[in-house]
PDB file of C-alpha atoms in Angstrom:
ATOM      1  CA  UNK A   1     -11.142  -1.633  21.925  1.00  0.00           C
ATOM      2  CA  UNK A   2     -12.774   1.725  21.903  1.00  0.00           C
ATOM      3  CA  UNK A   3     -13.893   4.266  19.282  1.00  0.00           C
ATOM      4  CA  UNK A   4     -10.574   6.430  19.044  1.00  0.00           C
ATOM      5  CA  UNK A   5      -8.607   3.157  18.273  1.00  0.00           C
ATOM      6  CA  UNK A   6     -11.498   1.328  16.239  1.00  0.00           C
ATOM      7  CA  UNK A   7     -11.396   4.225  13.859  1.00  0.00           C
ATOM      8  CA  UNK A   8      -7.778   5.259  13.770  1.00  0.00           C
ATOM      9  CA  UNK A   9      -6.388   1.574  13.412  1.00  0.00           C
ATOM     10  CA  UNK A  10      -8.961   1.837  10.222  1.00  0.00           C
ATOM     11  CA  UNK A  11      -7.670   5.133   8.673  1.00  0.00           C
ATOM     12  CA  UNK A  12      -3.876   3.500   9.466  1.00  0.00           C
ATOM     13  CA  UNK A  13      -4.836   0.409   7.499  1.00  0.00           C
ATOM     14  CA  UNK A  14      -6.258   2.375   4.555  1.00  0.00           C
ATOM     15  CA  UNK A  15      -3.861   5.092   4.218  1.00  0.00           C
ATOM     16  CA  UNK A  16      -0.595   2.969   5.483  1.00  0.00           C
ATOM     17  CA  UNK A  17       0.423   5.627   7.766  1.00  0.00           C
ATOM     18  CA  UNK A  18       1.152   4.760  11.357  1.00  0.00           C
ATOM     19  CA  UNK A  19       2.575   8.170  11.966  1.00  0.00           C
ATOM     20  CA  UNK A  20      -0.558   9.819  11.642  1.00  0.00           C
ATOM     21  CA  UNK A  21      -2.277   8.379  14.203  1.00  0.00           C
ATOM     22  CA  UNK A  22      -2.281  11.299  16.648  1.00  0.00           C
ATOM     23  CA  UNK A  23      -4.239  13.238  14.083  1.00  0.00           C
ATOM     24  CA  UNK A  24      -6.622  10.035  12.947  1.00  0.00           C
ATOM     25  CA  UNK A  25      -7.659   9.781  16.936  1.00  0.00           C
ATOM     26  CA  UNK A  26      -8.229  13.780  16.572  1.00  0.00           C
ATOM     27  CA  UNK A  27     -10.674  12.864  13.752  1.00  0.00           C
ATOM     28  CA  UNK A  28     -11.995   9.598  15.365  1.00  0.00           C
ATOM     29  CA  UNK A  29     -13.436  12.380  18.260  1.00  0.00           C
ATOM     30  CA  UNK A  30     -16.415  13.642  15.693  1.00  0.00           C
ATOM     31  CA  UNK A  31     -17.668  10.163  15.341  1.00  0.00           C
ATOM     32  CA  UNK A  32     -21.390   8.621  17.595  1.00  0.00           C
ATOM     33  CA  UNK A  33     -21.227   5.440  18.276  1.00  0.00           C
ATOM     34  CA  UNK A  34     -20.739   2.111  18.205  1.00  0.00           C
ATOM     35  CA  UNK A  35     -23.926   1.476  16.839  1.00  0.00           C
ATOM     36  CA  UNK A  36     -25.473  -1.922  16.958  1.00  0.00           C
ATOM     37  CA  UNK A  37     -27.706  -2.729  13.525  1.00  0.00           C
ATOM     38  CA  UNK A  38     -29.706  -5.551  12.826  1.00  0.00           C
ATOM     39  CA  UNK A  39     -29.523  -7.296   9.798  1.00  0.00           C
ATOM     40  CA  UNK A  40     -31.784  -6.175   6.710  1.00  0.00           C
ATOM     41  CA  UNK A  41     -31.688  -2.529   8.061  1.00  0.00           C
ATOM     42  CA  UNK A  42     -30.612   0.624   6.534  1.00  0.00           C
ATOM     43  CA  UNK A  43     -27.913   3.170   7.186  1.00  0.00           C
ATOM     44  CA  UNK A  44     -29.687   5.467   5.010  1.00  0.00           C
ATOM     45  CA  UNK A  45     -32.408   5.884   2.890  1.00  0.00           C
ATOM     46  CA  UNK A  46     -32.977   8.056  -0.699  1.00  0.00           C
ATOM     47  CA  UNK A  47     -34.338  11.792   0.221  1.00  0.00           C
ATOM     48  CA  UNK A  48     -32.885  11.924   3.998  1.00  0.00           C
ATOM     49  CA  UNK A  49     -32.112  15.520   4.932  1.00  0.00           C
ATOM     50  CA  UNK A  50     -29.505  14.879   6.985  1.00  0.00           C
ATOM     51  CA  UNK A  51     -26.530  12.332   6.411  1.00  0.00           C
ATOM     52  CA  UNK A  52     -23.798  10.900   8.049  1.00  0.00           C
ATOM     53  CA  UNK A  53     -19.915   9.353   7.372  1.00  0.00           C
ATOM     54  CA  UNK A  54     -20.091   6.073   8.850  1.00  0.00           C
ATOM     55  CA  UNK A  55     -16.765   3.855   9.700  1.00  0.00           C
ATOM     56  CA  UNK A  56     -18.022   0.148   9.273  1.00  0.00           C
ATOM     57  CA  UNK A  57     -16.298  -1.520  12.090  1.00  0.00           C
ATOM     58  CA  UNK A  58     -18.511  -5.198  11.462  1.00  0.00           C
ATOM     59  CA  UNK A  59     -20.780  -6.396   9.162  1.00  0.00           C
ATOM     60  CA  UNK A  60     -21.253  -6.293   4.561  1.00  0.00           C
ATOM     61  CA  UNK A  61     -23.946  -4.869   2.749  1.00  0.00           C
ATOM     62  CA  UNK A  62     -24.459  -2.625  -0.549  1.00  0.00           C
ATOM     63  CA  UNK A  63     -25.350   1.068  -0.954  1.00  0.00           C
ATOM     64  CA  UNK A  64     -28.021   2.064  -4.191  1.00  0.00           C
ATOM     65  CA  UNK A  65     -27.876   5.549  -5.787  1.00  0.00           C
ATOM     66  CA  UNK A  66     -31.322   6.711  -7.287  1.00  0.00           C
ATOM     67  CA  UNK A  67     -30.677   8.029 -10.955  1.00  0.00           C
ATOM     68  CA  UNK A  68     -32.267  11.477 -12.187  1.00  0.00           C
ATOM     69  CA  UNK A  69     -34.829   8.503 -14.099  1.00  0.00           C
ATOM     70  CA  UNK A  70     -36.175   6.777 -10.797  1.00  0.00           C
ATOM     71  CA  UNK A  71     -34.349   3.568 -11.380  1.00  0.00           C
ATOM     72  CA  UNK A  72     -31.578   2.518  -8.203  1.00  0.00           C
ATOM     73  CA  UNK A  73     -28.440   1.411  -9.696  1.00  0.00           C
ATOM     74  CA  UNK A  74     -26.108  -0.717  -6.816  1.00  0.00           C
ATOM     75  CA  UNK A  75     -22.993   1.971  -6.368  1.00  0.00           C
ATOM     76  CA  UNK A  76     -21.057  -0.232  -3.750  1.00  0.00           C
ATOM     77  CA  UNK A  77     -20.371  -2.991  -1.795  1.00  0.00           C
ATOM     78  CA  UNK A  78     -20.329  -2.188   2.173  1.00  0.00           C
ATOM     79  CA  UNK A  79     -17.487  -4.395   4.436  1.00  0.00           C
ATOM     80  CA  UNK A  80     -15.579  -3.838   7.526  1.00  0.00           C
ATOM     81  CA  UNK A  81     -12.620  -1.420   7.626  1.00  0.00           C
ATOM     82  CA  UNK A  82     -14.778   1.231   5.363  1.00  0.00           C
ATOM     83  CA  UNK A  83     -15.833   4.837   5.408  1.00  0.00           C
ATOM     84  CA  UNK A  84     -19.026   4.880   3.299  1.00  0.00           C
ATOM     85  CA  UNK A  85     -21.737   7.760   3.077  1.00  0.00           C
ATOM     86  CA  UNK A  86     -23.873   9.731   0.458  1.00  0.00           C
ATOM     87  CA  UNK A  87     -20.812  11.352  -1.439  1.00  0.00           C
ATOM     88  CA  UNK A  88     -23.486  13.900  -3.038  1.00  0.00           C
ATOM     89  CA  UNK A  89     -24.669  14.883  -0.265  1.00  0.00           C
ATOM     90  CA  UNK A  90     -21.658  14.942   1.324  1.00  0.00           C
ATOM     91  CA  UNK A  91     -20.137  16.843  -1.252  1.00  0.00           C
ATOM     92  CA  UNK A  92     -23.147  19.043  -2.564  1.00  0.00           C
ATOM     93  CA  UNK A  93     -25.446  19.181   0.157  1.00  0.00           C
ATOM     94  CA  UNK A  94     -28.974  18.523  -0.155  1.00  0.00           C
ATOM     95  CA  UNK A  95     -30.874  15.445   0.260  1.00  0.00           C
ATOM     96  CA  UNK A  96     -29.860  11.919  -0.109  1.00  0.00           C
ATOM     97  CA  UNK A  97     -29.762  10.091  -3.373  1.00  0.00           C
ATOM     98  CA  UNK A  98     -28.940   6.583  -2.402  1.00  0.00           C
ATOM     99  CA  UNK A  99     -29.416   4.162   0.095  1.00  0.00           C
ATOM    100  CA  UNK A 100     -27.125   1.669   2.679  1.00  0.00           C
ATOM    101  CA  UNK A 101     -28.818  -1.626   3.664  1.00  0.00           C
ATOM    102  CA  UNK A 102     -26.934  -4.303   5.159  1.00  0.00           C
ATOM    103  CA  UNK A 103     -27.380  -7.417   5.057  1.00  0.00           C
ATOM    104  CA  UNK A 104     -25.489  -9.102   8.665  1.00  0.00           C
ATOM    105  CA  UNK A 105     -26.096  -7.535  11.847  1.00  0.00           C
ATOM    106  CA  UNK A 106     -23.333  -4.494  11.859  1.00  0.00           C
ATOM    107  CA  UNK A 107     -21.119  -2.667  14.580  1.00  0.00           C
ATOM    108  CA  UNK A 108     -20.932   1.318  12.946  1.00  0.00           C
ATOM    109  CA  UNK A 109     -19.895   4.151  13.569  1.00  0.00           C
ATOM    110  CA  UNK A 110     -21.285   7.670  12.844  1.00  0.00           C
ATOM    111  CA  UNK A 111     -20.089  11.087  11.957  1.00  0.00           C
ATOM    112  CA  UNK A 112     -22.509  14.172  11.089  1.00  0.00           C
ATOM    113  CA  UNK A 113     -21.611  15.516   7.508  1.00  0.00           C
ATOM    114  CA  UNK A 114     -21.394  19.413   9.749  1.00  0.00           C
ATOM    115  CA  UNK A 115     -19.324  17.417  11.940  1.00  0.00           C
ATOM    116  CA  UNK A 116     -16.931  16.413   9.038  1.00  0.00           C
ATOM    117  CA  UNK A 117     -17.166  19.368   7.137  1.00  0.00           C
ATOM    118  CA  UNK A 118     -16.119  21.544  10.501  1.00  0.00           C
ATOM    119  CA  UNK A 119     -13.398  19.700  10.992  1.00  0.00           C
ATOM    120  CA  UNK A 120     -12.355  19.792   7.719  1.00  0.00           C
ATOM    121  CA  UNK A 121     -12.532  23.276   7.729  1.00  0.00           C
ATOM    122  CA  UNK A 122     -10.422  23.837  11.278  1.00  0.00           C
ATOM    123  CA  UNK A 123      -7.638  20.877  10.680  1.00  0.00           C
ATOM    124  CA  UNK A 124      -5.437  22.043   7.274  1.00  0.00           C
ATOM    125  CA  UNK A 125      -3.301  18.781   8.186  1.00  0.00           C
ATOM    126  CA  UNK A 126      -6.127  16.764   7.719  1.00  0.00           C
ATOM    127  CA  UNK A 127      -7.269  17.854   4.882  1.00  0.00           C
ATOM    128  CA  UNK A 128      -3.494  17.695   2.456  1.00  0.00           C
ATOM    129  CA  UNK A 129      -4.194  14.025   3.849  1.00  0.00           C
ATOM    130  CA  UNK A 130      -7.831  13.151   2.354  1.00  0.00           C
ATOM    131  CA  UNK A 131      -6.638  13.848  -1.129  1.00  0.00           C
ATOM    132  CA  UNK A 132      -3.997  10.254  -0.183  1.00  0.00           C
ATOM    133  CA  UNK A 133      -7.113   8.891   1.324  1.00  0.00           C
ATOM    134  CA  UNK A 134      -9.266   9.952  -2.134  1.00  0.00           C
ATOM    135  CA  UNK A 135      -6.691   8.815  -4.414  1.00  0.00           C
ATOM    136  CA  UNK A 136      -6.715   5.216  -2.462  1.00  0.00           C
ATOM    137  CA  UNK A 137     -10.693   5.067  -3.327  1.00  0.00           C
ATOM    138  CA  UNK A 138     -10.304   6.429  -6.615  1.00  0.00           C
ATOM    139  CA  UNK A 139      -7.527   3.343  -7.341  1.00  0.00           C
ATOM    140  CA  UNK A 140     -10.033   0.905  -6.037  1.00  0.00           C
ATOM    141  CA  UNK A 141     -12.911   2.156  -8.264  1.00  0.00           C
ATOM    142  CA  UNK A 142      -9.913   2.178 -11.257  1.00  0.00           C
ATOM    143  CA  UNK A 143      -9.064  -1.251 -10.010  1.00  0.00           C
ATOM    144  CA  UNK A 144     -13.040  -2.640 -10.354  1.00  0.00           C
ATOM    145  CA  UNK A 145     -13.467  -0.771 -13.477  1.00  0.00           C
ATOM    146  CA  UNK A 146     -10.585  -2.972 -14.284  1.00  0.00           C
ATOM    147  CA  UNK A 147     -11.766  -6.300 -13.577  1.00  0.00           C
ATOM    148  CA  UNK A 148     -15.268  -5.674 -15.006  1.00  0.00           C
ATOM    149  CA  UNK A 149     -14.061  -5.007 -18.613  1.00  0.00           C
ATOM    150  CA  UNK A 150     -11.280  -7.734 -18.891  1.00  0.00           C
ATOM    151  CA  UNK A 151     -11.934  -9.980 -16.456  1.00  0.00           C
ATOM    152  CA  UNK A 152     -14.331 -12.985 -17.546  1.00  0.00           C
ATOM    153  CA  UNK A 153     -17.922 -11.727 -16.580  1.00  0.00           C
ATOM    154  CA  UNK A 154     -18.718 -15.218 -15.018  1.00  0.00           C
ATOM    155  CA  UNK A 155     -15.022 -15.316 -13.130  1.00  0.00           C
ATOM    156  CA  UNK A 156     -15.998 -11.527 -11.766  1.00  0.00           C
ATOM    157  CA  UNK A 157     -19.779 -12.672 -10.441  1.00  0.00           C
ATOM    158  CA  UNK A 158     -18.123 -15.931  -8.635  1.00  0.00           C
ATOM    159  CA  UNK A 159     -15.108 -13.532  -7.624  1.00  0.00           C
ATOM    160  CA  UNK A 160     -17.921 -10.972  -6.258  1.00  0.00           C
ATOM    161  CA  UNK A 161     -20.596 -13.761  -4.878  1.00  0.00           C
ATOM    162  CA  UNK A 162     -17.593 -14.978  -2.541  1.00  0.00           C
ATOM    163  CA  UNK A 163     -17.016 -11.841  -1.602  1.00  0.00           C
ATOM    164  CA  UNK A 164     -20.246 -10.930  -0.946  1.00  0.00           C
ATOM    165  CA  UNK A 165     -22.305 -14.278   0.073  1.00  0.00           C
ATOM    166  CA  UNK A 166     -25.902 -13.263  -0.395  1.00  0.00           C
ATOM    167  CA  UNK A 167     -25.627 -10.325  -2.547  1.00  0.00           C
ATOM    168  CA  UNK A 168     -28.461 -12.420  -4.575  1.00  0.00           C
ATOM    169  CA  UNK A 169     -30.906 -11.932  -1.671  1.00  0.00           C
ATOM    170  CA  UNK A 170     -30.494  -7.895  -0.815  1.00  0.00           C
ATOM    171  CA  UNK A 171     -29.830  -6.715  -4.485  1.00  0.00           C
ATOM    172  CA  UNK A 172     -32.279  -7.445  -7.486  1.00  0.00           C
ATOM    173  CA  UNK A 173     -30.674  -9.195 -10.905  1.00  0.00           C
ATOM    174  CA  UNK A 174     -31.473  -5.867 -12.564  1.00  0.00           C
ATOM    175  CA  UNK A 175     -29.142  -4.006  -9.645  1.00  0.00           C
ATOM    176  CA  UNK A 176     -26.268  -6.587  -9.880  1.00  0.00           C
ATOM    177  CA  UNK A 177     -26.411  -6.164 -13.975  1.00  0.00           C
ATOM    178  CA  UNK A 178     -26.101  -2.389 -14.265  1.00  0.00           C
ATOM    179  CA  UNK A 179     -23.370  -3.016 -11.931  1.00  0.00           C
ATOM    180  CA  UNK A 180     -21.463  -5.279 -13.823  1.00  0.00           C
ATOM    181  CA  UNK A 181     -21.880  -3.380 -16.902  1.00  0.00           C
ATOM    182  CA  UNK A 182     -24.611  -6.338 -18.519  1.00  0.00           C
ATOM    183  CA  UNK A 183     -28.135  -6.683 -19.544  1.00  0.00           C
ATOM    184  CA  UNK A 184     -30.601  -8.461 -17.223  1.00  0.00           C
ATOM    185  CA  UNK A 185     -30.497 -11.817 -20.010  1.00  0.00           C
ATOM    186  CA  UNK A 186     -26.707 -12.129 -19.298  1.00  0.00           C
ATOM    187  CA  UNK A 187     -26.427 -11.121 -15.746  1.00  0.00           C
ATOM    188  CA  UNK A 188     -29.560 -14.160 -15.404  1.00  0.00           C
ATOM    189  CA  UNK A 189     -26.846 -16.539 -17.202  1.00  0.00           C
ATOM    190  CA  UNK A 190     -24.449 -15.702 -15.324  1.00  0.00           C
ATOM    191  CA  UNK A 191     -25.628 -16.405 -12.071  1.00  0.00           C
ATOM    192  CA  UNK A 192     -27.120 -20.050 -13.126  1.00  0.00           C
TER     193      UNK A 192
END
């Protein structure tokens, strides 16, 4: 398949709107790629100057956000079918304040945040339809907010750890526990 269908068949699966699809291969146009990424490499790294939307065609891995105290938190888990990116910088401007490392070998796909924000700025149609594509992300976050505080903490880690085989390996105990809303201690029990 190539990019234009790649990327549209992704916005029709997260949005659920087929008829849209002229305009999602009009926004497919602004994206580089694919791009071919070894495993244990980064998107993106903390203090970048220039960012990107990627569209993750293939592969998992988790994105860090540095707090204003130096410490990374994990912010998100990275999987095919997703749009993921710096949302401050994105939003704000400025330089990034997390990082995207995955942990398979990934098939991407890149757009430049002037890219995005042009377009944004020249398609009105497209833009009534990112607050439907917001309020989809903003359910999912309401959904794992969800799950973390009344879901059994040790039925959420297996839940996540099949998700996300090897989350272990690319994300330290203290990452996974702010996370999941624990200390270290229980986070360490739970994944024993």
């Amino acid at each position: 398949m190539d990019k234009k269908t790649i990327i549209s068949n992704g916005l029709v699966a997260l949005t659920g709107s087929p008829e849209k699809l002229a305009m999602f291969s009009e926004f497919s146009e602004i994206f580089e790629g694919p791009i071919y990424v070894e495993a244990g490499n980064k998107l993106w790294s903390v203090g970048n100057d220039e960012g990107y939307l990627w569209f993750v065609q293939k592969g998992y891995g988790f994105d860090r956000i540095l707090l204003e105290d130096g410490t990374k938190i994990l912010n998100g888990m990275t999987e095919p079918g997703m749009f993921i990116c710096d949302e401050k910088s994105l939003l704000m401007g400025g330089n990034l304040v997390s990082d995207s490392i995955l942990y398979t070998e990934a098939v991407v796909y890149r757009a430049r945040y002037s890219a995005y924000r042009q377009f944004m700025r020249d398609q009105e149609h497209f833009r009534a339809l990112l607050i439907s594509i917001s309020a989809h992300f903003l359910q999912l976050r309401k959904l794992r907010l969800l799950k973390m505080k009344h879901m059994n903490k040790a039925d959420y880690w297996s839940a996540t750890r099949n998700r996300f085989p090897g989350i272990e390996k690319f994300c330290s105990q203290t990452e996974i526990a702010k996370y999941f809303g624990v200390s270290k201690s229980t986070m360490h029990r739970l994944m024993k």
